[in-house]
mmCIF file of C-alpha atoms in Angstrom:
data_model
loop_
_atom_site.group_PDB
_atom_site.id
_atom_site.type_symbol
_atom_site.label_atom_id
_atom_site.label_comp_id
_atom_site.label_asym_id
_atom_site.label_seq_id
_atom_site.Cartn_x
_atom_site.Cartn_y
_atom_site.Cartn_z
ATOM 1 C CA MET K 1 4.933 -197.050 -5.453
ATOM 2 C CA ASN K 2 4.599 -200.589 -6.857
ATOM 3 C CA MET K 3 0.784 -201.306 -7.437
ATOM 4 C CA ALA K 4 -0.810 -204.545 -7.892
ATOM 5 C CA GLU K 5 -4.166 -205.567 -8.781
ATOM 6 C CA THR K 6 -6.832 -202.591 -9.718
ATOM 7 C CA LYS K 7 -10.346 -203.331 -8.119
ATOM 8 C CA MET K 8 -13.124 -200.684 -8.259
ATOM 9 C CA ASN K 9 -11.904 -197.307 -7.007
ATOM 10 C CA TYR K 10 -8.783 -198.120 -5.272
ATOM 11 C CA LYS K 11 -5.566 -200.276 -5.970
ATOM 12 C CA ILE K 12 -4.350 -202.907 -3.527
ATOM 13 C CA ILE K 13 -0.689 -202.640 -2.501
ATOM 14 C CA ASP K 14 1.711 -205.584 -2.559
ATOM 15 C CA ARG K 15 3.258 -205.116 0.757
ATOM 16 C CA GLU K 16 6.342 -207.049 -0.231
ATOM 17 C CA LYS K 17 6.883 -204.226 -2.959
ATOM 18 C CA TYR K 18 5.754 -201.213 -1.145
ATOM 19 C CA TYR K 19 8.517 -198.518 -1.009
ATOM 20 C CA ARG K 20 7.909 -197.927 2.742
ATOM 21 C CA LYS K 21 7.702 -201.476 3.338
ATOM 22 C CA SER K 22 9.956 -201.619 6.512
ATOM 23 C CA VAL K 23 8.770 -198.450 7.955
ATOM 24 C CA PHE K 24 4.885 -199.524 7.695
ATOM 25 C CA ARG K 25 5.854 -202.712 9.357
ATOM 26 C CA HIS K 26 7.262 -200.995 12.189
ATOM 27 C CA PHE K 27 4.889 -198.709 12.788
ATOM 28 C CA SER K 28 1.873 -200.540 12.075
ATOM 29 C CA GLU K 29 3.067 -203.518 14.392
ATOM 30 C CA ASP K 30 5.726 -202.441 16.911
ATOM 31 C CA CYS K 31 5.221 -198.872 17.566
ATOM 32 C CA LYS K 32 1.520 -197.756 16.013
ATOM 33 C CA CYS K 33 1.251 -193.781 16.232
ATOM 34 C CA SER K 34 -0.060 -190.891 14.085
ATOM 35 C CA THR K 35 2.291 -187.852 13.612
ATOM 36 C CA SER K 36 1.068 -184.197 12.972
ATOM 37 C CA MET K 37 2.596 -180.849 12.269
ATOM 38 C CA THR K 38 1.125 -177.413 12.187
ATOM 39 C CA ALA K 39 2.638 -174.663 10.070
ATOM 40 C CA ARG K 40 1.509 -171.177 8.954
ATOM 41 C CA ILE K 41 1.491 -170.731 5.249
ATOM 42 C CA ASP K 42 1.112 -167.400 3.267
ATOM 43 C CA VAL K 43 -2.354 -167.081 1.860
ATOM 44 C CA THR K 44 -2.145 -163.366 0.968
ATOM 45 C CA ALA K 45 -2.378 -163.816 -2.815
ATOM 46 C CA LEU K 46 -5.402 -166.316 -2.360
ATOM 47 C CA LYS K 47 -7.245 -163.877 0.139
ATOM 48 C CA ASP K 48 -6.486 -160.890 -2.471
ATOM 49 C CA TRP K 49 -7.777 -162.921 -5.328
ATOM 50 C CA SER K 50 -10.961 -164.311 -3.610
ATOM 51 C CA LYS K 51 -12.086 -160.856 -2.654
ATOM 52 C CA LYS K 52 -11.318 -159.394 -6.064
ATOM 53 C CA SER K 53 -13.247 -162.362 -7.883
ATOM 54 C CA GLY K 54 -16.284 -162.288 -5.683
ATOM 55 C CA THR K 55 -15.245 -166.111 -4.461
ATOM 56 C CA LYS K 56 -15.231 -167.561 -0.993
ATOM 57 C CA PHE K 57 -11.635 -167.953 0.292
ATOM 58 C CA TYR K 58 -12.819 -170.976 2.307
ATOM 59 C CA ILE K 59 -14.168 -173.021 -0.678
ATOM 60 C CA ASN K 60 -10.904 -172.022 -2.732
ATOM 61 C CA PHE K 61 -8.677 -173.190 -0.217
ATOM 62 C CA LEU K 62 -10.592 -176.388 0.071
ATOM 63 C CA TYR K 63 -10.401 -176.808 -3.523
ATOM 64 C CA ILE K 64 -6.319 -176.436 -3.403
ATOM 65 C CA LEU K 65 -6.228 -178.697 -0.522
ATOM 66 C CA SER K 66 -8.134 -181.433 -2.223
ATOM 67 C CA LYS K 67 -6.047 -181.233 -5.327
ATOM 68 C CA VAL K 68 -2.657 -181.331 -3.207
ATOM 69 C CA LEU K 69 -3.820 -184.606 -1.302
ATOM 70 C CA ASN K 70 -5.028 -186.099 -4.530
ATOM 71 C CA SER K 71 -1.539 -185.325 -6.433
ATOM 72 C CA ARG K 72 0.324 -188.134 -4.377
ATOM 73 C CA ASP K 73 -0.521 -191.656 -3.683
ATOM 74 C CA ASP K 74 1.090 -191.461 -0.001
ATOM 75 C CA TYR K 75 -1.929 -189.340 0.947
ATOM 76 C CA LYS K 76 -4.674 -191.539 -0.518
ATOM 77 C CA MET K 77 -3.797 -194.830 1.488
ATOM 78 C CA ALA K 78 -6.120 -196.991 3.743
ATOM 79 C CA LEU K 79 -6.461 -200.116 5.430
ATOM 80 C CA LYS K 80 -9.302 -202.367 4.780
ATOM 81 C CA TRP K 81 -9.835 -203.690 8.140
ATOM 82 C CA GLU K 82 -12.027 -206.484 6.755
ATOM 83 C CA SER K 83 -9.451 -208.378 4.754
ATOM 84 C CA GLY K 84 -6.378 -206.445 6.005
ATOM 85 C CA GLU K 85 -5.642 -205.302 2.338
ATOM 86 C CA LEU K 86 -3.246 -201.962 2.041
ATOM 87 C CA ILE K 87 -4.891 -199.949 -0.545
ATOM 88 C CA CYS K 88 -4.592 -196.529 -2.320
ATOM 89 C CA TYR K 89 -7.667 -194.920 -3.471
ATOM 90 C CA ASP K 90 -7.920 -193.423 -6.938
ATOM 91 C CA GLN K 91 -9.160 -190.313 -5.348
ATOM 92 C CA ILE K 92 -10.236 -189.149 -2.113
ATOM 93 C CA ASN K 93 -12.721 -186.460 -1.351
ATOM 94 C CA PRO K 94 -13.133 -183.948 1.468
ATOM 95 C CA ILE K 95 -15.600 -183.867 4.262
ATOM 96 C CA GLN K 96 -16.129 -180.296 5.157
ATOM 97 C CA TYR K 97 -18.250 -179.069 8.058
ATOM 98 C CA VAL K 98 -21.032 -176.696 8.502
ATOM 99 C CA PHE K 99 -21.278 -174.843 11.978
ATOM 100 C CA HIS K 100 -24.723 -173.952 13.403
ATOM 101 C CA ASP K 101 -24.608 -171.053 15.617
ATOM 102 C CA ASP K 102 -27.898 -171.821 17.207
ATOM 103 C CA THR K 103 -27.164 -175.055 18.454
ATOM 104 C CA GLU K 104 -23.324 -174.992 18.285
ATOM 105 C CA THR K 105 -23.151 -177.952 16.638
ATOM 106 C CA CYS K 106 -21.458 -179.296 13.189
ATOM 107 C CA THR K 107 -22.783 -181.088 10.228
ATOM 108 C CA PRO K 108 -20.563 -183.059 8.152
ATOM 109 C CA VAL K 109 -20.802 -182.254 4.365
ATOM 110 C CA TYR K 110 -19.623 -184.599 1.930
ATOM 111 C CA THR K 111 -18.356 -182.887 -1.214
ATOM 112 C CA THR K 112 -16.806 -184.689 -4.183
ATOM 113 C CA TYR K 113 -13.504 -183.551 -5.623
ATOM 114 C CA TYR K 114 -13.459 -182.239 -9.135
ATOM 115 C CA ALA K 115 -10.213 -181.229 -10.874
ATOM 116 C CA ASP K 116 -12.478 -178.713 -12.508
ATOM 117 C CA TYR K 117 -12.195 -175.921 -10.415
ATOM 118 C CA ASN K 118 -15.676 -174.201 -11.417
ATOM 119 C CA VAL K 119 -17.453 -177.600 -11.003
ATOM 120 C CA PHE K 120 -15.797 -178.080 -7.458
ATOM 121 C CA TYR K 121 -16.992 -174.772 -6.520
ATOM 122 C CA LYS K 122 -20.409 -174.958 -7.580
ATOM 123 C CA ASN K 123 -21.034 -178.209 -5.803
ATOM 124 C CA ALA K 124 -19.300 -177.399 -2.581
ATOM 125 C CA ALA K 125 -21.273 -174.179 -2.276
ATOM 126 C CA ALA K 126 -24.334 -176.054 -3.046
ATOM 127 C CA ASP K 127 -23.460 -178.959 -0.499
ATOM 128 C CA ILE K 128 -22.781 -176.026 2.263
ATOM 129 C CA GLU K 129 -26.361 -174.412 1.532
ATOM 130 C CA LYS K 130 -28.111 -177.834 1.902
ATOM 131 C CA ALA K 131 -26.130 -178.628 5.255
ATOM 132 C CA LYS K 132 -27.473 -175.462 6.571
ATOM 133 C CA GLY K 133 -30.844 -176.899 6.513
ATOM 134 C CA THR K 134 -30.245 -179.647 9.072
ATOM 135 C CA ARG K 135 -29.163 -180.196 12.231
ATOM 136 C CA ASP K 136 -28.251 -183.813 12.288
ATOM 137 C CA TYR K 137 -24.601 -184.699 12.569
ATOM 138 C CA GLY K 138 -25.211 -187.274 9.719
ATOM 139 C CA LEU K 139 -21.786 -188.916 9.615
ATOM 140 C CA ASP K 140 -21.886 -191.772 7.264
ATOM 141 C CA SER K 141 -18.297 -193.271 6.972
ATOM 142 C CA GLN K 142 -19.476 -196.753 5.785
ATOM 143 C CA ASN K 143 -20.754 -195.310 2.743
ATOM 144 C CA HIS K 144 -17.824 -192.813 1.968
ATOM 145 C CA PRO K 145 -14.800 -194.546 2.589
ATOM 146 C CA ASN K 146 -12.617 -192.416 0.452
ATOM 147 C CA TRP K 147 -13.276 -189.191 2.066
ATOM 148 C CA PHE K 148 -10.602 -187.353 4.425
ATOM 149 C CA ASP K 149 -11.396 -184.918 7.282
ATOM 150 C CA ALA K 150 -11.097 -181.203 6.264
ATOM 151 C CA SER K 151 -12.103 -178.878 9.075
ATOM 152 C CA TYR K 152 -12.057 -174.946 9.461
ATOM 153 C CA ILE K 153 -11.618 -173.786 13.250
ATOM 154 C CA SER K 154 -12.951 -170.246 12.336
ATOM 155 C CA TRP K 155 -12.690 -168.839 15.718
ATOM 156 C CA LEU K 156 -9.070 -168.942 16.073
ATOM 157 C CA SER K 157 -5.605 -168.314 14.782
ATOM 158 C CA TYR K 158 -3.914 -170.866 16.439
ATOM 159 C CA ASP K 159 -0.180 -172.028 16.898
ATOM 160 C CA SER K 160 -0.592 -175.525 17.353
ATOM 161 C CA LEU K 161 -3.176 -178.564 17.216
ATOM 162 C CA ASN K 162 -2.830 -182.363 17.821
ATOM 163 C CA ILE K 163 -5.484 -184.995 16.861
ATOM 164 C CA GLU K 164 -5.475 -187.889 19.151
ATOM 165 C CA LEU K 165 -6.472 -191.438 17.766
ATOM 166 C CA PRO K 166 -6.010 -194.644 19.281
ATOM 167 C CA ASP K 167 -2.799 -196.369 18.431
ATOM 168 C CA GLY K 168 -4.232 -199.583 17.797
ATOM 169 C CA TYR K 169 -6.349 -198.291 15.028
ATOM 170 C CA LEU K 170 -4.551 -197.916 11.894
ATOM 171 C CA TYR K 171 -6.481 -194.884 10.187
ATOM 172 C CA LEU K 172 -4.440 -193.790 7.486
ATOM 173 C CA LEU K 173 -6.375 -190.870 5.624
ATOM 174 C CA PRO K 174 -5.398 -187.288 6.198
ATOM 175 C CA ILE K 175 -7.109 -184.987 8.692
ATOM 176 C CA VAL K 176 -6.667 -181.528 8.137
ATOM 177 C CA ASN K 177 -7.283 -178.674 9.991
ATOM 178 C CA TRP K 178 -6.887 -174.674 9.553
ATOM 179 C CA GLY K 179 -7.582 -171.542 11.570
ATOM 180 C CA LYS K 180 -8.158 -168.047 10.786
ATOM 181 C CA TYR K 181 -5.669 -166.093 8.820
ATOM 182 C CA ARG K 182 -4.049 -163.168 10.405
ATOM 183 C CA GLU K 183 -1.470 -160.393 9.354
ATOM 184 C CA GLU K 184 2.057 -160.441 9.983
ATOM 185 C CA SER K 185 4.643 -158.005 8.582
ATOM 186 C CA GLY K 186 2.150 -157.186 5.699
ATOM 187 C CA ARG K 187 1.382 -160.474 4.866
ATOM 188 C CA PHE K 188 -1.372 -162.975 5.669
ATOM 189 C CA VAL K 189 -0.720 -166.224 7.212
ATOM 190 C CA MET K 190 -2.851 -169.121 8.334
ATOM 191 C CA PRO K 191 -2.457 -172.177 10.710
ATOM 192 C CA VAL K 192 -2.824 -175.446 8.992
ATOM 193 C CA SER K 193 -2.465 -178.602 10.977
ATOM 194 C CA VAL K 194 -1.838 -182.023 8.937
ATOM 195 C CA ARG K 195 -2.196 -185.596 10.519
ATOM 196 C CA LEU K 196 -1.109 -188.659 8.868
ATOM 197 C CA ASN K 197 -0.782 -192.181 10.267
ATOM 198 C CA HIS K 198 3.263 -192.723 10.808
ATOM 199 C CA ALA K 199 2.850 -195.960 9.105
ATOM 200 C CA ILE K 200 2.429 -194.318 5.578
ATOM 201 C CA ALA K 201 4.027 -190.993 6.311
ATOM 202 C CA ASP K 202 6.938 -189.456 8.088
ATOM 203 C CA GLY K 203 8.180 -185.845 8.626
ATOM 204 C CA TYR K 204 9.026 -185.421 4.994
ATOM 205 C CA LEU K 205 5.896 -186.375 3.637
ATOM 206 C CA ILE K 206 3.909 -184.224 5.898
ATOM 207 C CA ALA K 207 6.092 -181.265 5.566
ATOM 208 C CA LYS K 208 5.438 -181.909 1.632
ATOM 209 C CA VAL K 209 2.034 -181.038 1.911
ATOM 210 C CA PHE K 210 2.679 -177.383 3.133
ATOM 211 C CA LYS K 211 5.228 -176.927 0.306
ATOM 212 C CA LEU K 212 2.581 -178.331 -2.044
ATOM 213 C CA LEU K 213 -0.152 -176.185 -0.767
ATOM 214 C CA GLN K 214 2.056 -173.171 -0.941
ATOM 215 C CA ASP K 215 3.023 -173.841 -4.677
ATOM 216 C CA GLU K 216 -0.520 -174.759 -5.508
ATOM 217 C CA MET K 217 -2.070 -171.578 -4.342
ATOM 218 C CA GLU K 218 0.608 -169.816 -6.009
ATOM 219 C CA ASP K 219 -0.015 -171.540 -9.402
ATOM 220 C CA PHE K 220 -3.758 -171.327 -8.891
ATOM 221 C CA VAL K 221 -3.717 -167.383 -8.470
ATOM 222 C CA LYS K 222 -1.240 -166.889 -11.480
ATOM 223 C CA ALA K 223 -3.446 -169.018 -13.652
ATOM 224 C CA ARG K 224 -6.204 -166.715 -13.020
ATOM 225 C CA LEU K 225 -4.656 -163.439 -13.191
ATOM 226 C CA ILE K 226 -3.203 -164.076 -16.866
#
């Protein structure tokens, strides 16, 4: 990807040199649409390690997901509606959610991504505990432009999920959902849904997220079993 000027926490992309120039033009002008995909990934090793280490599977997966989405520029894209600039953030961070049983509502939780697992885990756990003390929705997208949506659907091990966004709104950051894992043939698999705007991602790039998740989970566990 050809990048031009560096500015604050993002890089402005020269659309004439962008490697997906023609695709971007088509799906941002002629056929504005998003694309999403759901697949089941094997989380057996991460589930087992989380239990043995006394850590939360949910936070461990959130860390791995954040690491994967920060590993490739295609997943960190955005369009600045004020100027029309196509940009790539240096880093994107997860908006996770806390569900309140008493009100049956959610509170968004802004958690900064750190490559250091221990730092991320400690902060994510603290963010969750703090959010449990409020019932406010607290969405603050204006002050959190480089945050992506990461939502756990804890009540269901689903087979398909589709996120609908208006075709005219070029929202480029990822939206990722995942459900309960379930046992199949002695292994534990978990449904994960990835939504990206078609202007900056196609089937290959979405499918790549699942491959990267599987590989990163394997590396994550292996590194901690040595």
